[in-house]
Coordinates of C-alpha atoms in Angstrom, one line a residue:
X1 CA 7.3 71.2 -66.8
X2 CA 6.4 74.8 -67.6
X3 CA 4.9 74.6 -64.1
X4 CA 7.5 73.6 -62.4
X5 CA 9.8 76.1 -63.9
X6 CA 7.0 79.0 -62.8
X7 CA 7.6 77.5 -59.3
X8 CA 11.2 77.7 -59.5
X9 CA 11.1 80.8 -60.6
X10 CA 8.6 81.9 -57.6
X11 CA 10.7 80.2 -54.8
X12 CA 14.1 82.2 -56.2
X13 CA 12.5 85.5 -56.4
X14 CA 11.9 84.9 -52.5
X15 CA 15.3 84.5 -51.8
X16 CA 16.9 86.9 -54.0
X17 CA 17.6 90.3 -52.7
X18 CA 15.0 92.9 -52.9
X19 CA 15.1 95.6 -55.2
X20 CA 15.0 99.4 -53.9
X21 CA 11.6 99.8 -55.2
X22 CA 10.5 96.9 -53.1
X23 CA 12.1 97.7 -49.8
X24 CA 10.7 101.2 -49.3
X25 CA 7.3 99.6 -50.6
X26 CA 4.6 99.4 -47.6
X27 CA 3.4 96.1 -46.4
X28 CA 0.5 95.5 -47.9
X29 CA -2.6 93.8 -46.1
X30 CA -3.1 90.0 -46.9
X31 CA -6.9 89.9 -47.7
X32 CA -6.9 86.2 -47.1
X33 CA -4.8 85.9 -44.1
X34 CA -5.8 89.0 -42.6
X35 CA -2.2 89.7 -41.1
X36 CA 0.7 92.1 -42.7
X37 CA 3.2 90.6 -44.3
X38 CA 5.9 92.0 -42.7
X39 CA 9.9 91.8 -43.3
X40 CA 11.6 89.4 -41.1
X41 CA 14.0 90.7 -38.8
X42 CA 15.9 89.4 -36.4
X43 CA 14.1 87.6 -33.0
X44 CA 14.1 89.4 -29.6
X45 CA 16.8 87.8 -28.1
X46 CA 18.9 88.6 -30.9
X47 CA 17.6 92.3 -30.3
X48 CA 18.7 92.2 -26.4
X49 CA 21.8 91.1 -27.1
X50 CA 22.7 93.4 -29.7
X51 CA 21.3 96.5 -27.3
X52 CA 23.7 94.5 -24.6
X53 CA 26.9 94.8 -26.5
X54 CA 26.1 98.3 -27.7
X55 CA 25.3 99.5 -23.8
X56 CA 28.9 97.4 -22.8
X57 CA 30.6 99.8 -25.0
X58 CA 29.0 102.7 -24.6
X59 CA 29.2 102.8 -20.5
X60 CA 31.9 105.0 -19.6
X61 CA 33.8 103.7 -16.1
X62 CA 31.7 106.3 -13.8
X63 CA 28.4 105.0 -15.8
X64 CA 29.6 101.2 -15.2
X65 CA 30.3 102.4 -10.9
X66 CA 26.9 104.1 -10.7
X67 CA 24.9 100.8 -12.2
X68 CA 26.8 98.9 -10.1
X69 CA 25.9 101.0 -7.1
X70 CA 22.2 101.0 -8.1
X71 CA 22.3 97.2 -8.3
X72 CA 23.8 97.0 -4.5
X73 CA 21.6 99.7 -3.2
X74 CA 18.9 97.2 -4.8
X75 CA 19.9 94.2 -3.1
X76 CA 20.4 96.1 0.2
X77 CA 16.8 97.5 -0.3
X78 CA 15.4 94.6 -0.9
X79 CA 16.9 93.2 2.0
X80 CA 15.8 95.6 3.9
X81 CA 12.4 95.0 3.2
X82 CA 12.9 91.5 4.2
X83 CA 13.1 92.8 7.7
X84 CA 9.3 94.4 7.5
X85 CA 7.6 91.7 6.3
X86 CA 6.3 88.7 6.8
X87 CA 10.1 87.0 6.1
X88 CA 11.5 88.7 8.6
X89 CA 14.6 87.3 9.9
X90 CA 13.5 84.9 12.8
X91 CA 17.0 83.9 13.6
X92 CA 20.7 84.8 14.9
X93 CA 21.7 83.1 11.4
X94 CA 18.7 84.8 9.0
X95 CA 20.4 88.7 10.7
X96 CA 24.1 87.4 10.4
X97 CA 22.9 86.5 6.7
X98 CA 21.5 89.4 5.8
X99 CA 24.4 91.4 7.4
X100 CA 26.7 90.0 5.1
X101 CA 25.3 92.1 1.9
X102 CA 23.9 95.1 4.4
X103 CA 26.9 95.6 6.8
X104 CA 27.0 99.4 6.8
X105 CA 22.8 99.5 7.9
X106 CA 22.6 100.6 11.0
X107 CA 18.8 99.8 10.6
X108 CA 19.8 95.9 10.4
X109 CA 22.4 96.4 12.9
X110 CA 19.6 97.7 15.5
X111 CA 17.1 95.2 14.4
X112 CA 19.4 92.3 15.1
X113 CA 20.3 93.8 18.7
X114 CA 16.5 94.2 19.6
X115 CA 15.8 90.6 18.7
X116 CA 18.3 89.7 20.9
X117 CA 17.0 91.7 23.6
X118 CA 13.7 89.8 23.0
X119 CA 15.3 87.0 23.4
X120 CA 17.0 88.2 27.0
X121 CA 20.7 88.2 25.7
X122 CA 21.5 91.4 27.1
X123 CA 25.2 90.3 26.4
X124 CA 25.2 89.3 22.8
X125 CA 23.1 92.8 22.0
X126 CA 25.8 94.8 23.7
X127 CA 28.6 92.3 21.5
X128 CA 26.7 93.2 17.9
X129 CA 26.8 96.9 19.1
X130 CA 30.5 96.7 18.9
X131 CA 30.9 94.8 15.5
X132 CA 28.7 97.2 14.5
X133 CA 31.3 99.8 15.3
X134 CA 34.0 98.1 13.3
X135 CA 32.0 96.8 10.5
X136 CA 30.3 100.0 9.4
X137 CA 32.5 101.8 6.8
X138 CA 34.5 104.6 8.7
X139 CA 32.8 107.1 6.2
X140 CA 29.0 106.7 7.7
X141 CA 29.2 108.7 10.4
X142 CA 25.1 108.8 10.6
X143 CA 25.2 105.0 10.9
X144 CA 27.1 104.4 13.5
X145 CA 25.7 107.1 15.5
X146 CA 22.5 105.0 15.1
X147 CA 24.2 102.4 16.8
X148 CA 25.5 104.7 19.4
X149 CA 22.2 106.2 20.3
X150 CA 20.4 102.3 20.1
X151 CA 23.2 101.1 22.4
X152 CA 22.9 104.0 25.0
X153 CA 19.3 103.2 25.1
X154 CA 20.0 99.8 25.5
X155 CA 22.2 100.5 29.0
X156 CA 19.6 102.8 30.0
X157 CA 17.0 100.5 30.0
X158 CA 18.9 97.3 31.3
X159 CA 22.3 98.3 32.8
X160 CA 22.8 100.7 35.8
X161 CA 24.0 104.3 36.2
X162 CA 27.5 103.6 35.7
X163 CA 27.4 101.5 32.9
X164 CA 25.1 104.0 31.1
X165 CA 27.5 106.9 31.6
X166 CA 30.7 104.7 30.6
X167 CA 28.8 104.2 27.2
X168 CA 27.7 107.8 26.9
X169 CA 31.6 108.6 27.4
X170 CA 32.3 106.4 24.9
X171 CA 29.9 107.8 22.4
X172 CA 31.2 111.3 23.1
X173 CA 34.7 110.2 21.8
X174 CA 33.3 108.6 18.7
X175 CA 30.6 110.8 17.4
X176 CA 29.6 114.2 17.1
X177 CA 29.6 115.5 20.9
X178 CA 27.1 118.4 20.3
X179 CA 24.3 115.8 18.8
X180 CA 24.9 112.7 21.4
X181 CA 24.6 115.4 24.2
X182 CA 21.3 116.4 23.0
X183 CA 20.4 112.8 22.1
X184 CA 21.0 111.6 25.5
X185 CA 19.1 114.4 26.9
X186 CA 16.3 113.1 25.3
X187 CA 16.3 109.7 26.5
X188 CA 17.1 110.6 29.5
X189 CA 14.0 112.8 29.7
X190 CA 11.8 110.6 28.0
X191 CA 12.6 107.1 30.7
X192 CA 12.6 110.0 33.4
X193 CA 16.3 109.1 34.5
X194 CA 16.3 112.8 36.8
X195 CA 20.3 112.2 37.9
X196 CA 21.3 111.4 34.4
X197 CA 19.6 114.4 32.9
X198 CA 21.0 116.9 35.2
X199 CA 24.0 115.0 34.9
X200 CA 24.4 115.6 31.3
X201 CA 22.4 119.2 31.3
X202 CA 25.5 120.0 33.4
X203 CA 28.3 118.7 31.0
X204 CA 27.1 120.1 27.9
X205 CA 26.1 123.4 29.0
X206 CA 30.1 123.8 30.1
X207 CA 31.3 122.2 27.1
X208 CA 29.4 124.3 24.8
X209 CA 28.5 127.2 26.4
X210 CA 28.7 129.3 23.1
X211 CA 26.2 126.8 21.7
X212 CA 22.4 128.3 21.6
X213 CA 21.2 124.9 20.5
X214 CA 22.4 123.6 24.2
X215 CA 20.9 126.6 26.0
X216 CA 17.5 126.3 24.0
X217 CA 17.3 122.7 25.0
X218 CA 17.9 123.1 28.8
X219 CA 15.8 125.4 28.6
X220 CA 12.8 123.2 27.1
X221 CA 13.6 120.5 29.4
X222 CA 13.1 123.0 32.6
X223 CA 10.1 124.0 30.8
X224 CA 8.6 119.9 29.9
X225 CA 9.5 119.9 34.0
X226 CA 7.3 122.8 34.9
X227 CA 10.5 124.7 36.4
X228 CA 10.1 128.4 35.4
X229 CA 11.8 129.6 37.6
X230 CA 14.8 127.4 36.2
X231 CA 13.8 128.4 32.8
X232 CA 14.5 131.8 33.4
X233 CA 17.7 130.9 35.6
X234 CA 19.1 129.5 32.5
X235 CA 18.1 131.9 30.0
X236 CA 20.2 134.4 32.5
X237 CA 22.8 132.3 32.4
X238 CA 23.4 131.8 28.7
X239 CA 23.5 135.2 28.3
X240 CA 26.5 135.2 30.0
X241 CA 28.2 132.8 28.0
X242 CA 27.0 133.6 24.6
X243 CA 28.2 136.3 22.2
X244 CA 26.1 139.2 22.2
X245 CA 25.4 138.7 18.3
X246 CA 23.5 135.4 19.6
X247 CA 21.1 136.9 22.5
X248 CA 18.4 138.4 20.6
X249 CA 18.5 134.6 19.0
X250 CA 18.1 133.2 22.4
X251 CA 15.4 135.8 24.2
X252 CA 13.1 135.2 21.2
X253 CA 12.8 131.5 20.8
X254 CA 13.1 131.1 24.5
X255 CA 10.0 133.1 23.8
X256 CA 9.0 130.8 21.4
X257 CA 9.4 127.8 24.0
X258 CA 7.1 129.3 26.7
X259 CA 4.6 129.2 24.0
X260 CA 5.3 125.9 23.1
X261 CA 6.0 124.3 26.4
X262 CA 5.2 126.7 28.9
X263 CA 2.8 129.8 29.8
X264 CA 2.2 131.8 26.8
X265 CA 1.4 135.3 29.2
X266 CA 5.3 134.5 30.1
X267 CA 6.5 134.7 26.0
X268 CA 4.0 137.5 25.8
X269 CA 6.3 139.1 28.0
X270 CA 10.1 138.3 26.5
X271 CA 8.4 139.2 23.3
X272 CA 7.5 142.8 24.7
X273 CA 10.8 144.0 26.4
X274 CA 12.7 142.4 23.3
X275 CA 10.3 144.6 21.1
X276 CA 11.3 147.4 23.3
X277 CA 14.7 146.9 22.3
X278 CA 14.4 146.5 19.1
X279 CA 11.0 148.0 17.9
X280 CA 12.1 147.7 14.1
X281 CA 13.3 144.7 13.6
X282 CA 10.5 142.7 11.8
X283 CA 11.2 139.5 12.0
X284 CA 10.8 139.7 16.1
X285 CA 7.4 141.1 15.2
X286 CA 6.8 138.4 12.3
X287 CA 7.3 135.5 15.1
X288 CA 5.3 137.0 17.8
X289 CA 2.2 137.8 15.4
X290 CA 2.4 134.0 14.2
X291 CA 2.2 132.9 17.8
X292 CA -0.4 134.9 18.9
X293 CA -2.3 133.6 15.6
X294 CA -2.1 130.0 17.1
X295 CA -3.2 130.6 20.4
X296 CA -6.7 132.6 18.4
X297 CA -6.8 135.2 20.5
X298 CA -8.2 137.4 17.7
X299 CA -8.6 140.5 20.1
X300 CA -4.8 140.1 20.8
X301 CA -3.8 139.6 17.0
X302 CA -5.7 142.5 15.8
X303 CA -4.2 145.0 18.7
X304 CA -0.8 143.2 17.7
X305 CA -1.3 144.1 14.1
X306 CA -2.5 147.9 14.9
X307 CA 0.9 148.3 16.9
X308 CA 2.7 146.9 14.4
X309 CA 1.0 148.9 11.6
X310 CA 1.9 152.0 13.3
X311 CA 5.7 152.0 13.2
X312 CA 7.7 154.2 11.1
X313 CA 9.0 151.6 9.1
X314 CA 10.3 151.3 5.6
X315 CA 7.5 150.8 2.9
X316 CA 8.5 147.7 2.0
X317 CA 8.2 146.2 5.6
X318 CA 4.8 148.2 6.0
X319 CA 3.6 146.1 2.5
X320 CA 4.5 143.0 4.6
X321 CA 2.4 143.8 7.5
X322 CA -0.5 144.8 6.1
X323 CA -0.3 141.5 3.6
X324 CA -0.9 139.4 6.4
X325 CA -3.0 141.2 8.6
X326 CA -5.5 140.6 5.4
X327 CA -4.3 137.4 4.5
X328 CA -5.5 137.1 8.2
X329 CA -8.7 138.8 8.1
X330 CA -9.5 137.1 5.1
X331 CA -9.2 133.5 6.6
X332 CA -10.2 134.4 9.9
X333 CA -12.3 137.7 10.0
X334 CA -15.1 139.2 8.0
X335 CA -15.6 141.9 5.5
X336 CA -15.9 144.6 8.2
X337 CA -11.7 143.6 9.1
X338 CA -10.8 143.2 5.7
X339 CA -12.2 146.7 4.7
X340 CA -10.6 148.2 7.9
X341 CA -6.9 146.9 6.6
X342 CA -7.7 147.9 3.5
X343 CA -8.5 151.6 4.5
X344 CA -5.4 151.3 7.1
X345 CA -2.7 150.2 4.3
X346 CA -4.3 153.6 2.0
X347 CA -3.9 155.9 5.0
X348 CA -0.3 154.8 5.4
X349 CA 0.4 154.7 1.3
X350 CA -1.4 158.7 1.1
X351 CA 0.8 159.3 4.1
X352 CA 4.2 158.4 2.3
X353 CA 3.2 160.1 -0.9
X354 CA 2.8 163.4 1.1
X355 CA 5.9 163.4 3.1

């Protein structure tokens, strides 16, 4: 009896509220069991679903439209990725399936017109191009002139001359003129369509004449052709046409394109009557020492930097020079160079202090 009135006892202390004393009391270690005996609390699902409610009301509206945006940009993504592996789409269906949660992609859009052209269905390409156009939110401008570009080289590669210009029209009205132009230009250059790159040299040099991004790339092009003589033909010509504020922009990295893409004795040459020009202007001197540093002529770099070292320029454009002609002769000379700068930035320093 007394026993069974010790067990009732023991069984109602579990279940009766614990005193302050006990509840800031550490578990203690059960030497028998070897685990802590530890305070129940509530299970982990009960846990998720209280953090649940709490994040519900905490989320502000803009919080609850940015989640929502990740989650898309996660299904889209993951979509997306569906196209690079092994489950790609296989199928007119699979694309017009994945289309449905991707619509403004014009990576999926593209995709689904060159598995149609694997397929021979010219037509149907050319058809998605133009849902394309209406299904793409008006607000991605970038997307759809992915589509425009894909569908342009689409009708240069299977339509005809006149089918390829009507499109290129087309574009022009829809998209940002400047960048089809020079977009076109370089498919045109790169399937080695001559009449439709003169074609469209012509058009965009008269529509943006004041553009040096249009002159520059004619210029290239004339260059990638071997045609010097109708590099510097152009390079006359846009000095015509541009603002005088833009032709020391133009003569130096039409410069910088013979070195690139032409004959670098020929950008030797701009760089010099430029220089003659404008003998203090550093940044002219800045570019041409960097290119003569790529071609590793180090005769030529080290004259360059003795010319350029010579100037009556302001100190703190004589600190620049003299930095890298020894960053220069650091990485490329020898002791001998670098003690020669050294001596040459301490004549001009004792020359400053005197005067």
């Amino acid at each position: 009896m007394a026993a069974a009135k010790k067990a009732k006892v023991s069984h109602d202390a579990t279940l009766a509220p614990l005193s302050k004393q006990q509840k800031v009391l550490k578990p203690q270690l059960d030497t028998e069991t070897g685990w802590e005996e530890l305070e129940t609390g509530p299970s982990p699902d009960e846990l998720v679903a209280g953090e649940e409610e709490t994040a519900k009301v905490k989320l502000s509206k803009h919080q609850k439209l940015q989640r929502r945006k990740a989650e898309e940009t996660a299904i889209r993504e993951a979509e997306l990725r569906r196209l690079q592996g092994d489950a790609a789409p296989t199928s007119a269906a699979e694309y017009e399936a994945l289309l449905l949660s991707s619509a403004d992609s014009s990576f999926v859009w593209i995709k689904y017109m060159a598995f149609l052209i694997s397929l021979g269905d010219i037509e149907q390409a050319r058809a998605v191009a133009q849902r394309a156009f209406s299904a793409i939110n008006y607000r991605e401008d970038a997307e759809k002139f992915n589509v425009w570009v894909a569908l342009l080289n689409l009708e240069n590669t299977y339509g005809d001359e006149t089918t390829t210009l009507s499109t290129l029209g087309r574009a022009l009205q829809h998209t940002d003129a400047r960048r089809m132009y020079l977009a076109a230009t370089d498919i045109f250059q790169r399937s080695e369509r001559t009449s439709l790159l003169e074609q469209c040299c012509k058009a965009m040099s008269r529509k943006f004449s004041a553009s040096t991004e249009i002159w520059l790339r004619i210029v290239r092009l004339r260059l990638d052709q071997g045609d010097e003589e109708a590099a510097s033909a152009t390079l006359a010509r846009s000095l015509q046409s541009l603002p005088k504020s833009e032709h020391v922009h133009m003569i130096s990295h039409t410069a910088l394109l013979e070195f690139k893409h032409g004959d670098a004795e020929r950008g030797r040459s701009i760089f010099e009557g430029i220089l003659r020009n404008y003998p203090k202007r550093l940044d002219l001197w800045s570019v041409y020492i960097d290119q003569e540093i790529k071609t590793g002529d180090e005769a030529r770099i080290r004259a360059l930097f003795e010319r350029a070292t010579h100037l009556h320029l302001p100190a703190k454009k004589m600190k620049f020079l003299f930095k890298r002609w020894l960053d220069f002769e650091k990485a490329q000379g020898n002791a001998e160079g670098v003690e020669h700068v050294k001596k040459s930035a301490m004549a001009f320093v004792e020359s400053v202090g005197q005067s």
